[in-house]
Coordinates of C-alpha atoms (C1' of nucleotides) in Angstrom, one line a residue:
Chain E
M1 CA 104.2 85.3 55.7
R2 CA 101.5 87.9 55.1
Y3 CA 103.2 90.5 57.4
S4 CA 106.7 91.5 58.0
E5 CA 108.6 89.4 60.6
D6 CA 108.2 91.8 63.5
H7 CA 104.7 92.8 62.6
K8 CA 103.0 91.1 65.5
E9 CA 105.5 92.4 67.9
K10 CA 104.9 95.9 66.7
T11 CA 101.1 95.5 66.9
H12 CA 101.6 94.2 70.5
A13 CA 103.7 97.2 71.4
K14 CA 101.1 99.6 69.8
I15 CA 98.3 98.1 71.9
V16 CA 100.3 98.3 75.1
E17 CA 101.2 101.9 74.4
Q18 CA 97.7 103.0 73.5
A19 CA 96.2 101.1 76.5
S20 CA 98.8 102.7 78.8
K21 CA 97.7 106.2 77.7
E22 CA 94.0 105.4 77.9
F23 CA 94.1 103.7 81.2
R24 CA 95.8 106.7 82.7
E25 CA 93.2 109.0 81.2
H26 CA 90.0 106.9 81.9
G27 CA 91.0 104.3 84.5
F28 CA 91.1 100.6 84.0
E29 CA 87.3 100.2 83.9
G30 CA 86.9 103.2 81.6
V31 CA 88.7 101.5 78.7
G32 CA 87.0 98.7 76.7
I33 CA 88.9 96.2 74.7
A34 CA 86.8 96.6 71.5
Q35 CA 87.0 100.4 71.7
L36 CA 90.8 100.2 72.3
M37 CA 91.5 97.9 69.4
S38 CA 89.3 99.8 67.0
K39 CA 91.2 103.0 67.8
L40 CA 94.2 101.1 66.4
G41 CA 92.3 100.0 63.3
L42 CA 92.0 96.4 64.6
S43 CA 89.1 94.3 65.6
H44 CA 88.6 93.1 69.2
G45 CA 88.9 89.4 68.4
G46 CA 92.6 89.7 67.7
F47 CA 93.2 90.9 71.2
Y48 CA 93.5 87.4 72.7
A49 CA 96.3 86.5 70.3
H50 CA 98.3 89.1 72.1
F51 CA 97.2 88.9 75.7
E52 CA 95.9 86.3 78.1
D53 CA 93.1 88.6 79.3
K54 CA 92.5 92.2 80.3
E55 CA 94.5 91.8 83.5
D56 CA 97.5 90.8 81.5
L57 CA 97.2 94.0 79.4
K58 CA 96.9 96.1 82.6
D59 CA 100.1 94.6 83.9
Q60 CA 102.0 95.3 80.7
A61 CA 100.5 98.8 80.4
I62 CA 101.6 99.7 83.9
Q63 CA 105.1 98.4 83.3
H64 CA 105.3 100.4 80.1
G65 CA 104.0 103.4 82.0
L66 CA 106.7 103.0 84.6
D67 CA 109.3 102.8 81.8
E68 CA 108.0 106.0 80.3
S69 CA 107.8 107.8 83.6
Y70 CA 111.4 106.8 84.3
E71 CA 112.7 108.1 80.9
M72 CA 110.8 111.4 81.3
A73 CA 112.2 111.7 84.9
I74 CA 115.8 111.1 83.8
E75 CA 115.4 113.7 81.0
A76 CA 114.3 116.3 83.6
L77 CA 116.9 115.3 86.1
N78 CA 119.6 115.6 83.4
S79 CA 118.4 119.0 82.4
G80 CA 118.0 120.6 85.8
G81 CA 118.2 118.1 88.6
F82 CA 115.4 117.3 91.1
R83 CA 114.2 120.9 91.0
A84 CA 113.4 120.6 87.3
Y85 CA 111.7 117.3 87.9
I86 CA 109.5 118.6 90.7
E87 CA 108.7 121.7 88.6
K88 CA 107.6 119.6 85.7
Y89 CA 105.7 117.1 87.9
T90 CA 103.7 119.8 89.7
S91 CA 102.8 121.7 86.5
D92 CA 99.3 122.4 85.2
L93 CA 100.3 120.6 82.1
H94 CA 100.9 117.4 84.0
R95 CA 97.6 117.8 86.0
D96 CA 95.6 118.4 82.8
H97 CA 97.2 115.5 80.8
P98 CA 97.2 112.3 82.7
E99 CA 97.5 110.4 79.4
Y100 CA 101.1 111.7 79.0
G101 CA 101.9 111.8 82.7
C102 CA 103.1 109.7 85.5
V103 CA 101.2 106.4 86.1
L104 CA 101.3 106.8 89.9
P105 CA 98.7 109.5 90.5
A106 CA 96.6 108.2 87.5
L107 CA 96.3 104.6 88.6
C108 CA 97.5 104.0 92.2
S109 CA 94.0 103.8 93.8
E110 CA 93.0 101.2 91.3
E111 CA 96.3 99.3 91.4
G112 CA 95.7 98.8 95.1
R113 CA 92.6 96.8 94.3
R114 CA 94.3 94.4 91.9
T115 CA 95.7 90.9 92.6
V116 CA 98.7 90.2 94.9
E117 CA 100.7 89.1 91.8
S118 CA 100.0 92.3 89.9
K119 CA 100.8 94.5 92.8
A120 CA 104.1 92.6 93.3
K121 CA 105.0 93.2 89.7
F122 CA 104.2 96.8 90.1
A123 CA 106.3 97.0 93.3
E124 CA 109.3 95.4 91.7
R125 CA 109.5 97.8 88.7
F126 CA 108.6 100.8 90.9
S127 CA 111.4 99.9 93.3
E128 CA 113.9 100.0 90.4
N129 CA 112.9 103.5 89.6
I130 CA 113.3 104.5 93.2
D131 CA 116.8 103.1 93.3
L132 CA 117.8 105.0 90.2
F133 CA 116.5 108.2 91.5
A134 CA 118.2 107.7 94.8
E135 CA 121.6 107.6 93.1
R136 CA 121.0 111.1 91.9
L137 CA 120.3 112.7 95.2
P138 CA 123.2 114.4 97.0
G139 CA 125.2 112.3 99.5
N140 CA 126.4 108.7 99.6
D141 CA 123.9 107.2 101.9
L142 CA 121.8 105.3 99.4
A143 CA 119.4 103.8 102.0
L144 CA 118.7 107.3 103.3
N145 CA 118.2 108.6 99.8
R146 CA 115.8 105.9 99.0
T147 CA 113.6 107.1 101.9
R148 CA 113.9 110.6 100.5
V149 CA 112.8 109.5 97.1
Q150 CA 109.9 107.6 98.5
F151 CA 108.8 110.7 100.4
I152 CA 109.2 113.0 97.4
M153 CA 107.2 110.5 95.2
S154 CA 104.4 110.3 97.8
A155 CA 104.1 114.0 97.9
L156 CA 104.3 114.5 94.1
S157 CA 101.9 111.7 93.2
G158 CA 99.5 112.8 96.0
S159 CA 99.6 116.4 94.9
I160 CA 98.7 115.5 91.3
A161 CA 96.0 113.1 92.3
L162 CA 94.4 115.7 94.7
S163 CA 94.8 118.5 92.2
R164 CA 92.9 116.4 89.6
A165 CA 90.2 115.4 92.1
T166 CA 89.6 119.1 92.9
G167 CA 89.1 119.9 89.3
D168 CA 89.3 123.4 87.9
T169 CA 89.3 125.2 91.2
E170 CA 91.7 127.6 92.9
L171 CA 92.4 124.8 95.5
S172 CA 93.7 122.6 92.7
A173 CA 96.4 125.1 91.7
E174 CA 97.1 125.8 95.3
I175 CA 97.9 122.2 96.1
L176 CA 100.4 122.0 93.3
R177 CA 102.1 125.3 94.3
S178 CA 102.3 124.3 98.0
T179 CA 103.8 120.9 97.3
R180 CA 106.3 122.4 94.9
Q181 CA 107.3 125.1 97.3
H182 CA 107.8 122.7 100.3
L183 CA 109.6 120.1 98.3
F184 CA 112.0 122.8 97.0
A185 CA 112.7 123.7 100.7
F186 CA 113.2 120.0 101.4
L187 CA 115.7 119.7 98.6
D188 CA 117.5 122.8 99.8
G189 CA 117.8 121.3 103.2
L190 CA 119.7 118.2 102.0
Chain D
M1 CA 52.5 105.8 108.6
R2 CA 53.9 102.4 108.4
Y3 CA 57.4 103.5 109.6
S4 CA 58.6 106.0 112.2
E5 CA 58.8 109.6 111.2
D6 CA 62.6 109.6 110.6
H7 CA 62.6 106.1 109.1
K8 CA 63.4 107.2 105.6
E9 CA 66.1 109.6 106.7
K10 CA 67.7 106.8 108.7
T11 CA 67.6 104.4 105.7
H12 CA 69.1 107.1 103.5
A13 CA 71.9 107.7 106.0
K14 CA 72.6 104.0 106.3
I15 CA 72.9 103.7 102.5
V16 CA 75.3 106.6 102.3
E17 CA 77.4 105.2 105.2
Q18 CA 77.6 101.7 103.7
A19 CA 78.3 103.1 100.2
S20 CA 81.0 105.3 101.6
K21 CA 82.8 102.3 103.1
E22 CA 82.4 100.1 100.1
F23 CA 83.5 102.7 97.6
R24 CA 86.7 103.2 99.5
E25 CA 87.3 99.4 99.6
H26 CA 86.3 98.5 96.0
G27 CA 86.2 101.7 94.1
F28 CA 83.1 103.3 92.5
E29 CA 82.9 100.7 89.7
G30 CA 83.4 97.9 92.1
V31 CA 80.2 98.5 94.0
G32 CA 76.8 97.6 92.5
I33 CA 73.6 99.2 93.6
A34 CA 71.6 95.9 94.0
Q35 CA 74.5 94.3 95.9
L36 CA 74.8 97.4 98.2
M37 CA 71.1 97.6 99.0
S38 CA 70.8 93.8 99.7
K39 CA 73.6 94.2 102.2
L40 CA 71.3 96.5 104.1
G41 CA 68.4 94.1 103.8
L42 CA 66.7 96.2 101.1
S43 CA 65.9 95.6 97.5
H44 CA 67.5 97.6 94.7
G45 CA 64.3 99.2 93.4
G46 CA 64.0 101.4 96.5
F47 CA 67.4 103.1 95.7
Y48 CA 65.8 105.6 93.4
A49 CA 63.5 106.9 96.1
H50 CA 66.6 108.1 97.9
F51 CA 69.0 109.1 95.1
E52 CA 68.7 110.6 91.7
D53 CA 71.3 108.2 90.3
K54 CA 74.6 106.5 91.2
E55 CA 76.5 109.7 90.7
D56 CA 74.3 111.4 93.4
L57 CA 75.2 108.6 95.8
K58 CA 78.9 109.0 95.0
D59 CA 78.7 112.7 95.8
Q60 CA 77.0 112.0 99.1
A61 CA 79.3 109.2 100.0
I62 CA 82.4 111.4 99.3
Q63 CA 81.0 114.2 101.5
H64 CA 80.2 111.7 104.2
G65 CA 83.7 110.3 103.9
L66 CA 85.3 113.8 104.3
D67 CA 83.1 114.4 107.4
E68 CA 84.3 111.1 108.9
S69 CA 88.0 111.8 107.9
Y70 CA 87.7 115.2 109.6
E71 CA 86.3 113.8 112.8
M72 CA 89.0 111.1 113.0
A73 CA 91.7 113.7 112.3
I74 CA 90.5 116.0 115.0
E75 CA 90.4 113.1 117.4
A76 CA 94.1 112.3 116.7
L77 CA 95.1 116.0 116.7
N78 CA 93.4 116.5 120.1
S79 CA 95.2 113.5 121.5
G80 CA 98.7 114.1 120.2
G81 CA 98.8 116.9 117.6
F82 CA 100.0 116.5 114.0
R83 CA 102.5 113.9 115.1
A84 CA 99.8 111.6 116.3
Y85 CA 97.8 112.2 113.2
I86 CA 100.7 111.4 110.9
E87 CA 101.5 108.3 112.9
K88 CA 97.9 107.0 112.6
Y89 CA 97.7 108.0 108.9
T90 CA 100.8 106.1 107.9
S91 CA 100.0 103.0 110.0
D92 CA 99.7 99.5 108.5
L93 CA 96.2 99.5 109.9
H94 CA 95.2 102.4 107.7
R95 CA 96.9 100.9 104.6
D96 CA 95.1 97.6 105.2
H97 CA 91.7 99.0 105.9
P98 CA 90.7 101.5 103.2
E99 CA 87.0 101.0 104.2
Y100 CA 87.6 102.7 107.6
G101 CA 90.3 105.1 106.3
C102 CA 90.7 108.4 104.6
V103 CA 88.8 108.9 101.3
L104 CA 91.6 110.7 99.6
P105 CA 94.0 107.9 98.9
A106 CA 91.1 105.5 98.3
L107 CA 89.2 107.5 95.7
C108 CA 91.3 110.4 94.4
S109 CA 92.3 108.9 91.1
E110 CA 88.6 108.1 90.4
E111 CA 87.3 111.4 91.6
G112 CA 89.5 113.1 89.1
R113 CA 87.5 111.5 86.3
R114 CA 84.1 112.6 87.5
T115 CA 82.1 115.7 86.3
V116 CA 83.2 119.2 86.9
E117 CA 80.3 119.7 89.3
S118 CA 81.2 116.7 91.4
K119 CA 84.8 117.8 91.6
A120 CA 83.8 121.3 92.7
K121 CA 81.7 119.8 95.5
F122 CA 84.6 117.7 96.6
A123 CA 87.0 120.7 96.4
E124 CA 84.6 122.8 98.5
R125 CA 84.3 120.3 101.3
F126 CA 88.0 119.3 101.2
S127 CA 89.0 123.0 101.4
E128 CA 87.1 123.4 104.7
N129 CA 89.0 120.5 106.2
I130 CA 92.3 122.1 105.1
D131 CA 91.3 125.4 106.8
L132 CA 90.4 123.7 110.0
F133 CA 93.7 121.8 110.1
A134 CA 95.6 124.9 109.2
E135 CA 94.4 126.6 112.4
R136 CA 96.0 123.9 114.4
L137 CA 99.5 124.2 113.0
P138 CA 101.9 126.5 115.0
G139 CA 102.2 130.1 114.0
N140 CA 99.6 132.8 113.0
D141 CA 100.1 132.8 109.3
L142 CA 97.0 131.0 108.2
A143 CA 97.8 131.3 104.4
L144 CA 101.3 129.7 105.0
N145 CA 99.8 127.0 107.2
R146 CA 97.3 126.2 104.4
T147 CA 100.2 125.5 102.1
R148 CA 101.7 123.3 104.8
V149 CA 98.6 121.3 105.3
Q150 CA 98.2 120.8 101.5
F151 CA 101.8 119.6 101.4
I152 CA 101.3 117.2 104.3
M153 CA 98.0 115.9 102.9
S154 CA 99.6 115.3 99.5
A155 CA 102.4 113.3 101.1
L156 CA 100.1 111.4 103.4
S157 CA 97.5 110.4 100.8
G158 CA 100.2 109.7 98.2
S159 CA 102.0 107.4 100.7
I160 CA 98.9 105.4 101.5
A161 CA 97.9 105.1 97.8
L162 CA 101.4 103.9 96.8
S163 CA 101.7 101.6 99.8
R164 CA 98.4 99.9 98.8
A165 CA 99.5 99.7 95.1
T166 CA 102.7 97.9 96.1
G167 CA 100.7 95.3 98.1
D168 CA 102.3 93.2 100.7
T169 CA 105.9 94.0 99.9
E170 CA 108.8 95.4 101.8
L171 CA 108.6 98.5 99.6
S172 CA 105.0 99.1 100.8
A173 CA 106.1 99.3 104.5
E174 CA 109.2 101.4 103.5
I175 CA 107.1 104.0 101.8
L176 CA 105.0 104.6 104.9
R177 CA 108.0 104.7 107.2
S178 CA 109.9 107.1 104.9
T179 CA 106.9 109.5 104.6
R180 CA 106.3 109.4 108.3
Q181 CA 109.9 110.1 109.1
H182 CA 110.3 113.0 106.8
L183 CA 107.0 114.5 107.7
F184 CA 108.1 114.4 111.4
A185 CA 111.2 116.3 110.4
F186 CA 109.1 118.8 108.5
L187 CA 106.9 119.4 111.6
D188 CA 110.0 119.7 113.8
G189 CA 111.3 122.4 111.5
L190 CA 108.2 124.6 111.8
Chain N
dT1 C1' 32.8 103.6 115.9
dG2 C1' 33.3 101.8 111.3
dT3 C1' 34.6 102.0 106.5
dA4 C1' 36.7 103.8 102.3
dC5 C1' 40.5 106.1 100.7
dA6 C1' 45.2 108.3 100.5
dT7 C1' 50.0 107.9 101.6
dC8 C1' 54.4 106.3 100.8
dA9 C1' 58.7 103.3 101.8
dG10 C1' 59.9 99.5 99.9
dT11 C1' 59.4 95.3 96.3
dG12 C1' 61.0 92.7 92.4
dA13 C1' 60.3 91.6 87.5
dA14 C1' 61.9 93.5 83.4
dC15 C1' 64.5 96.6 80.2
dG16 C1' 68.5 97.8 77.3
dC17 C1' 73.3 98.1 77.2
dG18 C1' 78.1 97.4 77.1
dC19 C1' 81.4 94.5 78.6
dG20 C1' 85.1 90.5 78.4
dT21 C1' 85.7 86.5 76.1
dT22 C1' 85.3 82.6 72.5
dC23 C1' 85.7 80.5 68.2
dA24 C1' 85.0 79.2 63.4
dC25 C1' 86.6 81.5 59.8
dT26 C1' 89.4 84.5 56.2
dG27 C1' 93.0 85.4 53.1
dA28 C1' 97.6 86.6 52.0
dT29 C1' 101.8 84.4 52.0
dG30 C1' 105.6 80.8 52.5
dT31 C1' 106.8 76.1 51.7
dA32 C1' 106.9 71.1 50.1
dC33 C1' 107.0 68.2 46.3
Chain V
dT1 C1' 107.7 75.7 37.1
dG2 C1' 103.1 74.7 39.0
dT3 C1' 100.0 73.1 42.4
dA4 C1' 98.4 71.7 47.0
dC5 C1' 98.9 72.6 51.6
dA6 C1' 100.4 74.8 56.1
dT7 C1' 100.8 79.0 58.6
dC8 C1' 99.0 82.6 61.3
dA9 C1' 97.6 87.6 62.2
dG10 C1' 93.5 89.4 62.1
dT11 C1' 88.0 89.2 61.6
dG12 C1' 83.4 89.6 63.3
dA13 C1' 79.2 87.2 64.9
dA14 C1' 77.8 85.3 69.1
dC15 C1' 77.8 84.1 74.1
dG16 C1' 76.6 85.0 79.0
dC17 C1' 76.8 88.2 82.5
dG18 C1' 76.2 92.1 85.5
dC19 C1' 75.1 96.6 85.5
dG20 C1' 72.0 101.0 86.2
dT21 C1' 67.5 102.2 85.8
dT22 C1' 62.3 102.0 85.4
dC23 C1' 57.8 101.0 86.9
dA24 C1' 53.5 98.8 88.2
dC25 C1' 52.7 97.0 92.4
dT26 C1' 52.3 95.9 97.8
dG27 C1' 50.8 96.4 102.2
dA28 C1' 50.9 98.6 106.6
dT29 C1' 49.3 102.7 108.4
dG30 C1' 47.0 107.4 109.1
dT31 C1' 43.0 110.1 107.9
dA32 C1' 38.4 111.7 106.3
dC33 C1' 33.6 111.4 106.9

DNA sequence: TGTACATCAGTGAACGCGCGTTCACTGATGTAC
DNA sequence: TGTACATCAGTGAACGCGCGTTCACTGATGTAC
C-alpha cells in the first residue's frame, strides 16, 4: 500500500474535524467542499471516497462537535462545577470564537431545517450529553435534573446565539452577563 | 400613472412581509429572489427597483420580523402577562411554524454571520423590544428588569431553536416543557 | 380637443459565478507466480 | 529474484444547476402644448 494502514481513517477524521470547525464559523452553506479539502492539502474529488454527500459530512461534523462540546464541558465541570461551565460558556471568548465553541448556538437554526433523519441523529447524541450533565447536578432526581439541564442549555445556547447576532454592541455583552447572573442564581436555588 | 399612488409602497411591503416569513422558514440562503418574487406574481427583475441587494432585503425582513414579534408579544402580555407569553412561545405550534413565529430562534445563528452594520441594526431594534418588555415586569428597577428580560429571551429563543433542531422526538417536547416550567418558577420568584 | 412626449413599475433574457457531484485517470505500493 | 498485475487513496477536468444581479425594453398612464 502506498499509505500507512490507518492513513485513510486519519484523513477522514481530519476532514470531519476541519468541517466541524468551519461549519460552526461559517454555517453549512458557507463552507464549500473544494475549499474545505484544499485547506487540508487535498483535492475535492477525493471527498466522495470518504462521504456519501455533503449531508453525510454535516451529520458527522455535528456528532464530532457534540463529542467535543461534551469533553470541554466535563473539563469545566471537573474544575469548578456548573458555575465554571456557565462562566466559560457565557464568556466573550466563546462568543467571539464559534469555531472552537459549542455547536448548539452555532448551528441550531440550520439543523432545524435538515431532514428528519439528521435531526433524529442529532437528538440522540444531544440527549446523551444531557443525561451525563444531569448526573452532575445536586440531588438524586435524575428526571428533574434532566429538565434543569435542558433549561440551562436553552438559556446558554440562546444567550450566545443572541450575543453573536447583536455583534459588537453593549447589548451583546449585556445579554451574556444577564444570562450568567440569573443562571448562577438558579444554581444557588437548587 | 399606471398604478395607484401607493402601489409601489404596497408592493415593497408585500415583498418584505413574504421574505420575512420565508427567511424564518428556510433561512436566508434557502430563499431565492426569483422564487420569492414569483410567489407574489412578480418577475425577479423588478426586485432591484425596491432593494439595493439581497442584504438590504434581509435587513428589512429582520426589522419587520422584530416588529411583528413585538406586536404578538404585547398581545400575549396584555391577555395574560409573561406567563401567557412564555406559554405561547414554548408551544408546539410555535416550534412547528417558524414562518409565523419569533425571528430570534429562526435566524439568530445566521444573523451572527452577517456584517457589522447589519448586526448593529438588529441590535438597535431588538434592544427597543427588550426595554418595552422590561417595563412590564414587576418592580421599578428597569435596569434589573432588562437583565431579566434578556435572560428570559435567551432561554425562550434557545429552547425553540433546540426543539426544532431535535425534530419530532420526545426530547424536543421535553426541552420546551422544561424551559416553560423553570421560567414559570423564575417569574414566581420575582 | 388631440397629439407627442415623459414617467416609471414591472418584464424577462442574459451574464458570470460558485456550487455539489461524477468519473476516467494516476502512481506508489503490495502481491502472485 | 524478477516481472506483470491488482489495489486504492487521491487527482483534476468537466458537468449541470441555481443563484444574484444587470439592463434594454414594455406599456399603461399623466402631462405639456
